[in-house]
């Protein structure tokens, strides 16, 4: 198996928590993983990306080549579009629908929605609403997004559940349960709404 | 043993701890910062009492590490690539003195300038100082080679340079570690003249350094860091350095058809390269950063067809990736099926909402409208973002501390008013001596030390000047009447404007210190406090 994921968002949105769960899921199950992050200047509200590569064979490059990503997993809708050249032909875009508007020329929301819905394979999630509804806390929205991408990640779902537990257990049972619920809700949503 | 998921730089840190270091010395800088942070949090390092405080700048860090080495213990010193420029005086001379306890210098290069002012290649420094250079390709090698570098350092009696680049530094992968070594015992240099670089001693030491070179170079051919892999298709031979090796392996799915020399230790393994050149029709050099190896192989007079970054086979600047390496090999890649839609706009980084630098720039912009001949000289830090919209307040950013000194030179030339904006940590790093120059001559400059009590761009490390900015300025000789401390919040906007205007009008050295803690750091500290009741 091999799944190459572009994680996308805006500095400060915490995409690295998604990467941490993936990393834990990979490493405790003896999979190979490379995950390149963006640190430094761009963390100040700029566009950020992380390349996460999971495989049962050694992973060489830290970066994903263009046209080969299996999934673009974005926590911000415009950022999902920025990395389309990386997506393989039958790859999936999984994105949050909530715009983060911190630039004056942010595109009209209607145009953004149209561009996303025109994608052949995409899951568009109101992650905050789903996190509130399923987990009782909007802060679990990033884990909702991971759940929404999970049907397209070629590892058993239990690995991701255990990854969530490993990453959040030091914050207490309440936080862990909340994030497990968020993960499952995201997965359920994607299964029902993948288009 | 189960693998741990570590950033490349964390693997370096762990390797150093397990090599038995007694201290790390560093100034924060992307992409090197997490080395020291990992050691600061490490249970082993805490239990052993390993030195792990930040240094004021890279030069003080390098010198302290050399001092620890003098006393017989192993020391790690780390910095981003441009930090090597600051520390170069000590680095060059440490090759001449040699070391006592093992000393490893980590330079984290930033090709493509993700968070830097240039993309200089630190391997050039290794060659310049005549010391061995290691360049790990992946995170496991980063761990293994850091440990190995300390042994190598003590074997040759020289500092060893470990070069990493952003992509490996800031990428995680599984790393297998081994039990840590004990620390070295305190033991002094046998020869008291070793570290006294009087010309009479330095000449002798330098000859000793030169004398080691042939053997160091020969050892590169036997080193496990370098590897010759044969291949059937000898129309091309490939030299792949550091992380570039990964891209080569990616392109050929782990089985390149051509002979390959993987280079992770310099000087180059000469025999391997000669064999490659003899057996193959052409050579291609894959290296991140400058065409250091390519230039060496090509030479001015050489006849061998060598391709790489100099002849345009690969781009001369920017970091490599599998796509660029594939193109250089003439291998078609999977086409991208979708372009970026036109509605996607750039999202540049910006100062955080509520950041104190915003209040400073808002006031400064208002005041400067009255001074069309004035310019604002600035420096390295979050406040460099003041160059971008919406503020566009600053006219220069060159190197750590250059704001004050460039303002001085411009004022000497007659530019007026010469204003500068520098952060508290950059001031401690390299601004103080420039301020001394200004005070010595009574130069008319208005220096704003925008003090957020933190090294913020790199993640909120403690500033060496924390709580001491005014005392430092007084000590350097700034007049009390022109040392103005302010609280930069929106409601104090008018006062901030008034003070900046008053001090611009004063024809001597003024220092204005708008002080308010970094909001990112404040919120992190609050969370930390909540976790530890």
XYZ file of C-alpha atoms in Angstrom:
728
model
C 0.000 0.000 0.000
C 0.969 3.599 -0.442
C -0.905 6.800 0.324
C 0.553 10.221 -0.431
C -1.321 13.084 1.214
C -0.882 16.828 0.796
C -2.042 18.486 4.008
C -2.981 22.098 3.405
C -4.131 25.051 5.426
C -3.144 28.415 6.808
C -0.397 28.964 9.391
C -1.940 28.620 12.840
C -4.756 26.241 11.801
C -2.935 23.268 13.259
C -2.607 20.921 10.304
C 0.341 19.354 12.090
C -2.043 17.736 14.606
C -3.483 15.766 11.675
C 0.049 14.855 10.636
C 0.830 13.733 14.182
C -2.074 11.259 14.207
C -1.029 9.891 10.810
C 2.547 9.615 12.021
C 1.588 7.721 15.130
C -0.673 5.414 13.127
C 2.181 4.655 10.752
C 4.998 4.198 13.196
C 3.180 1.940 15.676
C 2.186 -0.355 12.828
C 5.666 -0.592 11.303
C 4.740 1.303 8.193
C 7.194 3.649 6.539
C 6.376 7.325 6.844
C 7.874 10.601 5.788
C 6.182 13.842 6.612
C 7.642 17.182 5.548
C 6.431 20.294 7.346
C 6.611 24.056 6.939
C 8.220 25.939 9.808
C 9.416 29.512 10.201
C 8.130 32.573 8.456
C 5.102 31.082 6.662
C 3.608 29.979 9.964
C 2.491 33.588 10.449
C -0.863 33.334 8.695
C 0.577 32.322 5.326
C -0.290 29.243 3.303
C 1.239 26.107 4.792
C 1.495 22.582 3.496
C 2.782 19.302 4.759
C 3.547 16.283 2.620
C 2.670 13.028 4.389
C 3.714 9.777 2.744
C 2.725 6.389 4.167
C 3.786 3.088 2.660
C 4.572 -0.515 3.471
C 7.796 -0.084 1.479
C 10.619 2.400 2.133
C 9.727 5.989 1.268
C 12.579 7.865 -0.392
C 11.592 11.432 -1.154
C 10.287 13.658 1.636
C 8.259 15.505 -0.997
C 5.373 14.270 -3.115
C 5.863 14.634 -6.871
C 3.357 16.571 -8.939
C 0.473 14.564 -10.331
C 0.920 11.752 -7.807
C -0.843 12.705 -4.554
C -3.663 10.373 -3.581
C -5.373 12.948 -1.404
C -5.366 16.680 -0.845
C -6.587 17.129 2.709
C -7.223 20.813 3.368
C -8.653 22.577 6.385
C -9.376 25.669 4.271
C -11.232 25.701 0.922
C -9.033 28.045 -1.129
C -5.921 26.215 0.076
C -7.384 22.941 -1.237
C -7.245 24.371 -4.755
C -3.676 25.666 -4.472
C -2.223 22.155 -4.610
C -4.339 20.631 -7.398
C -1.294 20.143 -9.671
C -0.052 17.617 -7.110
C -3.184 15.477 -7.293
C -3.153 12.289 -9.346
C -5.836 11.794 -11.921
C -8.159 9.757 -9.719
C -7.141 11.444 -6.452
C -9.521 12.920 -3.901
C -9.824 16.439 -2.538
C -11.116 16.467 1.020
C -11.627 19.981 2.310
C -13.276 22.022 4.982
C -15.817 24.468 3.609
C -14.986 27.220 6.112
C -12.990 30.042 4.481
C -10.244 31.796 6.415
C -10.235 35.278 4.955
C -7.037 37.083 5.900
C -6.115 38.606 2.539
C -7.948 41.505 0.868
C -8.361 39.774 -2.501
C -9.848 36.523 -1.207
C -12.086 35.098 -3.978
C -15.878 35.423 -3.849
C -17.267 32.556 -1.787
C -19.676 31.538 -4.541
C -16.829 31.178 -7.056
C -14.849 29.186 -4.542
C -17.765 26.842 -3.904
C -18.278 26.331 -7.625
C -14.596 25.550 -8.195
C -14.654 22.946 -5.444
C -17.880 21.346 -6.551
C -16.584 21.127 -10.103
C -13.872 18.720 -8.920
C -14.597 15.171 -10.019
C -13.744 13.518 -6.685
C -14.192 15.638 -3.596
C -15.601 15.700 -0.094
C -16.570 19.140 1.178
C -17.161 19.193 4.900
C -18.552 21.830 7.224
C -16.018 20.538 9.706
C -16.757 22.895 12.566
C -20.483 22.172 12.499
C -19.837 18.452 12.307
C -17.318 18.667 15.147
C -19.813 20.563 17.302
C -22.619 18.181 16.461
C -20.746 14.902 16.795
C -18.045 15.712 19.333
C -19.526 18.701 21.127
C -16.559 20.916 20.332
C -15.584 22.850 17.205
C -11.932 22.408 18.134
C -12.111 18.803 16.966
C -12.683 19.985 13.378
C -9.190 19.009 12.187
C -9.770 15.442 13.347
C -13.157 15.507 11.571
C -11.207 16.338 8.429
C -8.845 13.414 8.962
C -11.880 11.176 9.427
C -13.333 12.506 6.192
C -10.121 11.579 4.371
C -9.854 8.174 6.049
C -11.873 6.154 3.474
C -9.169 7.050 0.929
C -6.178 6.294 3.151
C -5.022 2.742 2.591
C -4.546 1.766 6.210
C -7.028 0.088 8.559
C -9.284 2.625 10.290
C -8.317 1.159 13.689
C -4.772 2.424 13.109
C -6.096 5.960 12.892
C -8.265 5.464 15.978
C -5.251 4.268 17.902
C -3.281 7.206 16.511
C -5.896 9.599 17.907
C -5.674 7.881 21.284
C -1.869 8.041 21.289
C -1.782 11.743 20.395
C -4.561 12.952 22.693
C -4.376 10.609 25.716
C -2.112 12.917 27.710
C -4.856 15.537 27.538
C -7.316 13.245 29.301
C -10.141 10.829 28.447
C -12.595 13.600 27.639
C -10.400 15.066 24.911
C -9.581 11.622 23.531
C -13.263 10.601 23.333
C -14.165 13.884 21.720
C -11.574 13.375 19.003
C -12.531 9.739 18.420
C -16.121 10.840 17.891
C -14.902 13.546 15.523
C -12.822 11.043 13.561
C -15.762 8.636 13.166
C -18.188 11.423 12.260
C -15.839 12.650 9.537
C -15.514 9.142 8.118
C -19.264 8.613 8.144
C -19.822 11.950 6.398
C -17.311 11.135 3.660
C -18.919 7.763 3.003
C -22.277 9.417 2.544
C -21.157 12.471 0.612
C -18.105 11.568 -1.460
C -18.768 12.872 -4.947
C 13.489 -1.585 19.224
C 10.533 0.461 18.059
C 11.252 3.348 15.770
C 10.520 6.869 16.874
C 9.061 9.431 14.555
C 11.589 12.266 14.535
C 12.166 15.393 12.513
C 15.556 15.325 10.814
C 16.800 17.977 13.204
C 15.411 16.037 16.170
C 17.329 13.003 14.937
C 20.479 15.162 14.993
C 19.669 16.234 18.560
C 19.043 12.690 19.693
C 22.227 11.533 17.984
C 24.203 14.192 19.823
C 22.706 13.299 23.197
C 23.448 9.628 22.553
C 26.989 10.542 21.462
C 27.507 11.795 25.026
C 27.533 15.564 24.573
C 27.869 17.709 27.652
C 26.450 20.800 25.999
C 24.578 22.284 23.076
C 25.201 25.903 22.112
C 22.977 27.656 19.601
C 21.025 30.687 18.520
C 17.535 29.957 17.105
C 17.204 30.008 13.332
C 15.001 28.132 10.866
C 15.546 25.262 10.069
C 17.925 24.506 12.969
C 15.899 25.615 16.014
C 14.354 22.287 16.981
C 17.756 20.672 17.593
C 18.276 22.708 20.733
C 14.593 22.574 21.685
C 14.656 18.780 21.552
C 17.695 18.707 23.844
C 16.050 21.209 26.188
C 13.097 18.833 26.596
C 15.094 15.579 26.622
C 14.890 13.552 29.839
C 18.433 12.268 29.384
C 19.753 15.792 28.832
C 17.914 17.114 31.878
C 19.030 14.206 34.066
C 22.635 14.659 32.958
C 22.531 18.419 33.314
C 23.666 18.915 29.732
C 24.136 22.599 28.943
C 21.149 23.606 26.786
C 20.530 27.358 27.224
C 20.367 29.587 24.168
C 23.416 31.683 23.358
C 23.333 35.397 22.464
C 24.449 34.682 18.908
C 26.123 32.019 16.778
C 29.620 33.340 17.468
C 29.234 33.143 21.233
C 27.713 29.695 20.724
C 30.634 28.444 18.629
C 33.193 29.849 21.068
C 31.446 28.337 24.073
C 31.343 24.971 22.334
C 35.056 25.267 21.621
C 35.610 26.053 25.292
C 33.704 22.943 26.314
C 35.773 20.949 23.832
C 38.942 22.510 25.324
C 37.886 21.066 28.671
C 37.706 17.622 27.073
C 33.949 17.217 26.738
C 31.813 16.763 23.655
C 29.915 19.822 22.448
C 27.310 20.421 19.761
C 26.825 23.821 18.163
C 23.961 24.467 15.779
C 22.708 27.269 13.612
C 21.035 28.094 10.356
C 23.320 28.567 7.355
C 23.678 32.355 7.678
C 24.623 31.854 11.324
C 27.832 30.332 9.982
C 28.761 33.800 8.743
C 28.441 35.172 12.268
C 30.398 32.280 13.750
C 32.924 31.992 10.930
C 35.771 33.702 12.790
C 35.747 31.061 15.486
C 34.919 28.213 13.081
C 37.881 28.887 10.806
C 40.264 29.148 13.728
C 38.857 26.128 15.544
C 40.078 24.094 12.571
C 43.549 25.485 13.242
C 43.544 25.001 17.018
C 41.863 21.668 16.575
C 39.688 20.302 19.328
C 40.074 18.303 22.504
C 36.628 16.868 23.257
C 34.593 16.117 20.129
C 32.987 19.153 18.535
C 30.296 18.980 15.867
C 28.962 22.047 14.085
C 25.509 21.696 12.531
C 24.678 24.095 9.723
C 21.077 23.911 8.512
C 20.891 25.265 4.982
C 17.698 26.646 3.490
C 17.692 26.213 -0.301
C 14.680 27.958 -1.850
C 14.901 30.429 1.065
C 11.746 29.257 2.796
C 12.689 31.402 5.776
C 16.035 33.023 4.921
C 17.848 35.820 3.128
C 20.030 33.676 0.899
C 20.688 30.033 0.024
C 24.405 29.809 0.740
C 25.808 26.297 0.864
C 27.606 25.436 4.096
C 29.677 22.722 2.447
C 31.790 25.601 1.156
C 32.584 26.492 4.768
C 33.740 22.958 5.433
C 36.135 23.127 2.503
C 37.196 26.634 3.520
C 38.118 25.486 7.029
C 39.578 22.163 5.788
C 37.423 19.995 8.037
C 35.391 16.863 7.252
C 31.765 17.476 6.267
C 28.917 15.008 6.665
C 25.636 15.358 4.799
C 22.962 12.828 5.804
C 20.330 11.935 3.210
C 17.574 10.936 5.607
C 16.506 11.024 9.245
C 18.112 7.708 10.201
C 21.400 8.858 8.701
C 21.003 12.155 10.550
C 20.980 10.214 13.810
C 23.748 7.792 12.852
C 26.011 10.399 11.283
C 25.713 12.814 14.202
C 26.996 10.079 16.502
C 29.666 9.192 13.959
C 30.659 12.869 13.595
C 31.741 13.056 17.235
C 33.955 9.991 16.832
C 35.369 11.451 13.645
C 36.010 14.761 15.392
C 38.011 13.109 18.154
C 39.784 10.788 15.711
C 41.121 13.699 13.648
C 41.276 16.289 16.413
C 39.123 18.635 14.321
C 35.645 20.100 14.420
C 33.317 18.257 12.031
C 30.638 20.080 10.056
C 27.258 18.382 9.662
C 25.194 19.904 6.889
C 21.448 19.424 6.688
C 18.890 21.139 4.452
C 15.345 22.316 5.179
C 13.558 19.385 3.612
C 15.331 16.746 5.654
C 15.495 18.981 8.731
C 11.751 19.520 8.802
C 10.520 16.145 7.694
C 9.636 13.319 10.070
C 10.476 9.674 9.616
C 10.972 6.617 11.787
C 14.405 6.478 13.426
C 15.989 3.605 15.350
C 18.212 4.768 18.181
C 20.870 3.026 20.267
C 21.749 3.389 23.964
C 23.590 6.616 24.824
C 27.324 6.894 25.462
C 28.606 8.280 28.717
C 29.884 11.836 28.692
C 33.609 12.433 28.407
C 35.517 13.080 31.624
C 37.014 16.518 32.131
C 40.480 16.403 30.591
C 42.661 19.295 29.490
C 44.691 19.627 26.281
C 48.085 17.942 26.533
C 49.887 20.797 24.813
C 49.272 24.204 26.383
C 50.201 25.912 23.124
C 47.481 24.155 21.093
C 44.855 26.839 21.602
C 47.202 29.840 21.631
C 47.086 31.070 18.050
C 50.094 33.342 18.194
C 51.646 33.326 14.739
C 54.446 31.062 15.890
C 51.961 28.449 17.101
C 49.369 29.056 14.401
C 51.853 28.298 11.628
C 52.656 24.990 13.247
C 48.994 24.165 13.828
C 48.075 25.116 10.279
C 50.799 22.850 8.894
C 49.437 20.068 11.065
C 45.933 20.732 9.654
C 47.286 20.644 6.108
C 49.230 17.490 6.894
C 46.035 15.664 7.846
C 44.252 16.497 4.598
C 45.456 13.625 2.381
C 44.515 11.023 4.967
C 41.148 12.624 5.682
C 40.424 12.615 1.960
C 41.574 9.009 1.558
C 39.320 7.950 4.408
C 36.304 9.240 2.463
C 36.669 6.304 0.080
C 36.505 3.809 2.933
C 33.759 5.605 4.856
C 30.355 3.929 5.160
C 28.898 7.409 4.541
C 29.839 7.106 0.867
C 28.756 4.243 -1.362
C 29.321 3.045 -4.911
C 26.416 1.129 -6.425
C 26.949 -0.432 -9.816
C 24.393 -0.272 -12.599
C 24.109 -1.803 -16.046
C 23.450 1.335 -18.040
C 26.825 3.046 -18.120
C 25.840 5.728 -20.560
C 25.445 7.834 -17.425
C 27.073 7.840 -13.987
C 25.388 9.745 -11.169
C 26.890 11.483 -8.148
C 24.079 12.005 -5.628
C 24.846 14.113 -2.555
C 22.850 14.174 0.670
C 19.104 14.439 0.210
C 19.425 14.476 -3.601
C 20.022 10.719 -3.321
C 16.425 10.295 -2.096
C 15.022 12.014 -5.161
C 17.101 9.788 -7.408
C 15.795 6.707 -5.600
C 12.243 8.048 -5.830
C 12.499 8.529 -9.579
C 13.755 4.970 -10.142
C 11.657 3.378 -7.398
C 14.777 2.400 -5.466
C 16.631 0.758 -8.385
C 18.575 3.215 -10.555
C 19.829 1.533 -13.759
C 23.015 3.645 -13.728
C 26.109 3.414 -11.519
C 25.691 5.792 -8.562
C 28.077 7.295 -6.041
C 26.118 8.323 -2.963
C 28.038 11.069 -1.187
C 27.415 11.891 2.454
C 30.984 12.643 3.495
C 33.395 15.225 2.130
C 36.093 15.663 0.873
C 34.753 13.589 -2.009
C 35.586 9.871 -2.237
C 38.074 10.351 -5.026
C 38.528 6.712 -6.033
C 34.784 6.172 -6.331
C 34.412 9.280 -8.473
C 37.353 8.289 -10.663
C 35.876 4.839 -11.161
C 32.511 6.359 -12.062
C 34.144 8.686 -14.581
C 36.187 5.835 -16.071
C 33.249 3.480 -16.463
C 30.550 5.883 -17.581
C 30.168 8.016 -20.697
C 28.805 11.072 -18.937
C 28.334 12.208 -15.349
C 25.350 13.906 -13.725
C 25.767 15.591 -10.353
C 22.715 15.877 -8.106
C 23.342 18.185 -5.162
C 21.230 20.503 -3.033
C 22.490 24.075 -2.893
C 25.547 25.307 -4.777
C 27.221 23.270 -7.549
C 30.089 22.522 -5.156
C 30.816 19.011 -6.392
C 30.002 19.787 -9.999
C 32.498 22.657 -10.113
C 35.162 20.418 -8.644
C 34.561 17.659 -11.189
C 34.194 19.991 -14.127
C 37.176 22.185 -13.374
C 38.277 24.767 -15.921
C 40.213 22.481 -18.184
C 38.570 19.102 -17.702
C 37.235 17.253 -20.725
C 34.721 14.990 -18.952
C 31.144 15.755 -19.803
C 29.660 16.653 -16.418
C 26.063 17.820 -16.144
C 24.328 19.422 -13.213
C 23.337 22.869 -12.019
C 26.000 24.765 -13.955
C 24.990 23.717 -17.467
C 21.257 24.096 -16.852
C 20.474 20.371 -16.659
C 19.182 21.242 -13.201
C 18.070 24.720 -12.107
C 20.914 26.779 -10.623
C 18.847 27.924 -7.631
C 16.078 26.543 -5.466
C 15.753 23.162 -3.832
C 15.612 19.911 -5.745
C 12.723 17.471 -5.789
C 11.877 14.261 -7.602
C 10.296 16.170 -10.500
C 13.398 18.249 -11.129
C 15.680 15.231 -10.837
C 13.466 13.236 -13.225
C 13.597 16.064 -15.749
C 17.401 16.116 -15.485
C 17.441 12.387 -16.216
C 15.106 12.828 -19.186
C 12.463 10.657 -17.572
C 8.856 11.624 -18.242
C 6.791 12.133 -15.107
C 3.123 11.653 -14.622
C 1.399 14.689 -16.055
C -0.533 16.890 -13.725
C -4.159 16.772 -14.629
C -5.305 19.974 -12.976
C -3.979 23.489 -12.793
C -4.393 25.929 -9.951
C -7.704 27.723 -10.605
C -7.396 31.420 -11.333
C -9.393 32.396 -8.265
C -6.636 31.193 -5.935
C -4.677 34.172 -4.625
C -1.393 34.431 -2.767
C -1.545 34.249 0.998
C 1.678 35.773 2.269
C 2.590 35.562 5.935
C 1.583 38.552 8.028
C 2.021 39.940 11.515
C -0.477 38.330 13.883
C -3.650 40.227 14.792
C -2.886 42.015 18.044
C 0.909 41.894 17.583
C 2.770 44.815 19.155
C 4.840 45.338 15.999
C 1.577 46.395 14.308
C 1.167 49.283 16.759
C 4.759 50.310 16.191
C 4.429 50.336 12.398
C 1.074 52.125 12.484
C 2.651 54.936 14.493
C 5.883 54.971 12.530
C 4.059 55.193 9.193
C 2.031 58.131 10.442
C 5.118 59.987 11.657
C 7.229 59.238 8.569
C 4.708 60.846 6.187
C 6.162 64.169 7.366
C 9.711 63.081 6.445
C 9.887 62.153 2.755
C 13.701 62.069 2.949
C 13.635 59.612 5.818
C 14.196 55.880 5.542
C 13.609 52.971 7.889
C 16.385 50.415 8.250
C 15.177 47.141 9.659
C 16.359 43.716 10.613
C 15.656 39.990 10.892
C 12.551 38.828 12.740
C 8.753 38.845 12.627
C 8.881 42.617 12.177
C 10.539 42.048 8.780
C 6.958 41.376 7.667
C 6.541 45.160 8.016
C 8.009 45.285 4.498
C 4.800 43.734 3.105
C 1.356 45.294 2.804
C -0.477 46.705 4.651
C 2.433 48.473 6.374
C 5.320 48.629 3.885
C 7.183 50.515 6.579
C 10.754 49.348 6.121
C 13.400 49.882 3.469
C 16.107 47.355 4.359
C 16.600 43.866 5.785
C 20.058 42.423 5.278
C 21.541 40.538 8.195
C 21.282 40.246 11.952
C 21.998 43.684 13.437
C 22.440 45.534 10.145
C 19.560 47.920 10.894
C 21.488 50.047 13.366
C 24.765 50.057 11.491
C 23.216 50.692 8.074
C 21.194 53.537 9.602
C 24.470 54.887 10.948
C 26.230 54.743 7.604
C 23.264 56.327 5.856
C 23.160 59.083 8.483
C 26.906 59.604 7.981
C 26.131 60.064 4.286
C 23.538 62.705 5.067
C 20.315 60.695 4.916
C 17.856 62.175 7.378
C 16.067 61.047 9.392
C 17.729 57.625 9.690
C 15.338 55.443 11.646
C 15.786 51.811 12.481
C 13.531 49.030 13.714
C 15.136 46.034 15.381
C 13.800 43.350 17.727
C 15.002 42.736 21.265
C 16.703 39.442 20.484
C 18.322 40.674 17.276
C 19.560 43.659 19.293
C 21.164 41.284 21.804
C 22.520 39.110 18.977
C 24.303 41.768 16.943
C 22.811 45.206 17.545
C 24.686 46.247 20.665
C 28.054 46.835 19.057
C 26.438 48.927 16.313
C 24.733 51.028 18.969
C 28.144 51.549 20.550
C 29.437 52.921 17.229
C 26.488 55.334 17.084
C 27.018 56.504 20.672
C 30.754 56.916 20.150
C 30.135 59.332 17.306
C 26.841 60.832 18.476
C 25.279 59.858 15.141
C 21.749 61.190 14.576
C 19.796 57.915 14.461
C 16.453 56.970 15.958
C 16.530 53.337 16.989
C 13.277 51.562 17.770
C 13.867 48.337 19.658
C 10.470 46.702 19.190
C 10.637 44.544 22.281
C 8.285 41.550 22.507
C 10.537 39.766 25.015
C 10.913 36.775 22.739
C 12.571 35.288 19.667
C 9.193 34.996 18.003
C 9.709 33.967 14.389
C 11.438 30.779 15.459
C 8.803 29.845 18.027
C 9.164 32.086 21.065
C 12.529 31.256 22.588
C 13.796 33.482 25.383
C 15.584 36.612 24.254
C 19.052 37.094 25.720
C 18.176 40.750 26.370
C 14.951 39.982 28.255
C 14.551 42.463 31.098
C 17.853 44.163 30.324
C 17.309 46.268 27.204
C 17.395 49.653 28.992
C 20.313 48.612 31.192
C 22.278 47.564 28.107
C 21.498 50.859 26.351
C 22.487 52.891 29.406
C 25.668 50.888 29.761
C 26.559 51.556 26.146
C 26.062 55.260 26.823
C 22.613 56.205 25.507
C 21.438 59.354 27.308
C 18.653 58.762 29.797
C 16.517 61.553 28.273
C 16.593 59.811 24.910
C 15.903 56.318 26.137
C 12.110 56.042 25.950
C 10.108 53.017 27.018
C 6.504 52.743 25.830
C 3.554 50.369 25.907
C 2.471 49.823 22.291
C -1.308 49.342 22.335
C -3.869 51.096 20.138
C -4.944 53.495 22.877
C -1.345 54.746 23.204
C -1.065 55.444 19.481
C -0.828 59.223 19.857
C 1.827 58.995 22.545
C 3.848 56.560 20.421
C 3.647 58.981 17.470
C 4.659 61.922 19.643
C 7.684 60.150 21.111
C 8.890 58.899 17.720
C 8.512 62.420 16.299
C 10.339 64.026 19.256
C 13.249 61.616 19.004
C 13.527 62.001 15.234
C 13.867 65.728 15.865
C 16.711 65.117 18.338
C 20.034 65.257 16.455
C 21.760 62.452 18.351
C 21.284 58.836 19.357
C 17.778 57.975 20.547
C 16.478 54.592 21.564
C 12.737 53.982 21.777
C 11.621 50.716 23.366
C 7.971 49.851 22.681
C 7.518 46.793 24.891
C 4.685 44.267 24.931
C 5.067 40.463 25.087
C 4.607 38.424 21.892
C 0.962 37.347 21.844
C 1.849 33.917 20.481
C 4.296 33.326 23.282
C 1.909 34.707 25.891
C -0.819 32.280 24.826
C 1.617 29.354 24.755
C 2.922 30.240 28.211
C -0.658 30.446 29.489
C -1.414 26.964 28.144
C 1.765 25.633 29.713
C 0.784 27.081 33.083
C -2.650 25.474 32.833
C -1.051 22.087 32.150
C 1.305 22.299 35.122
C -0.715 23.510 38.104
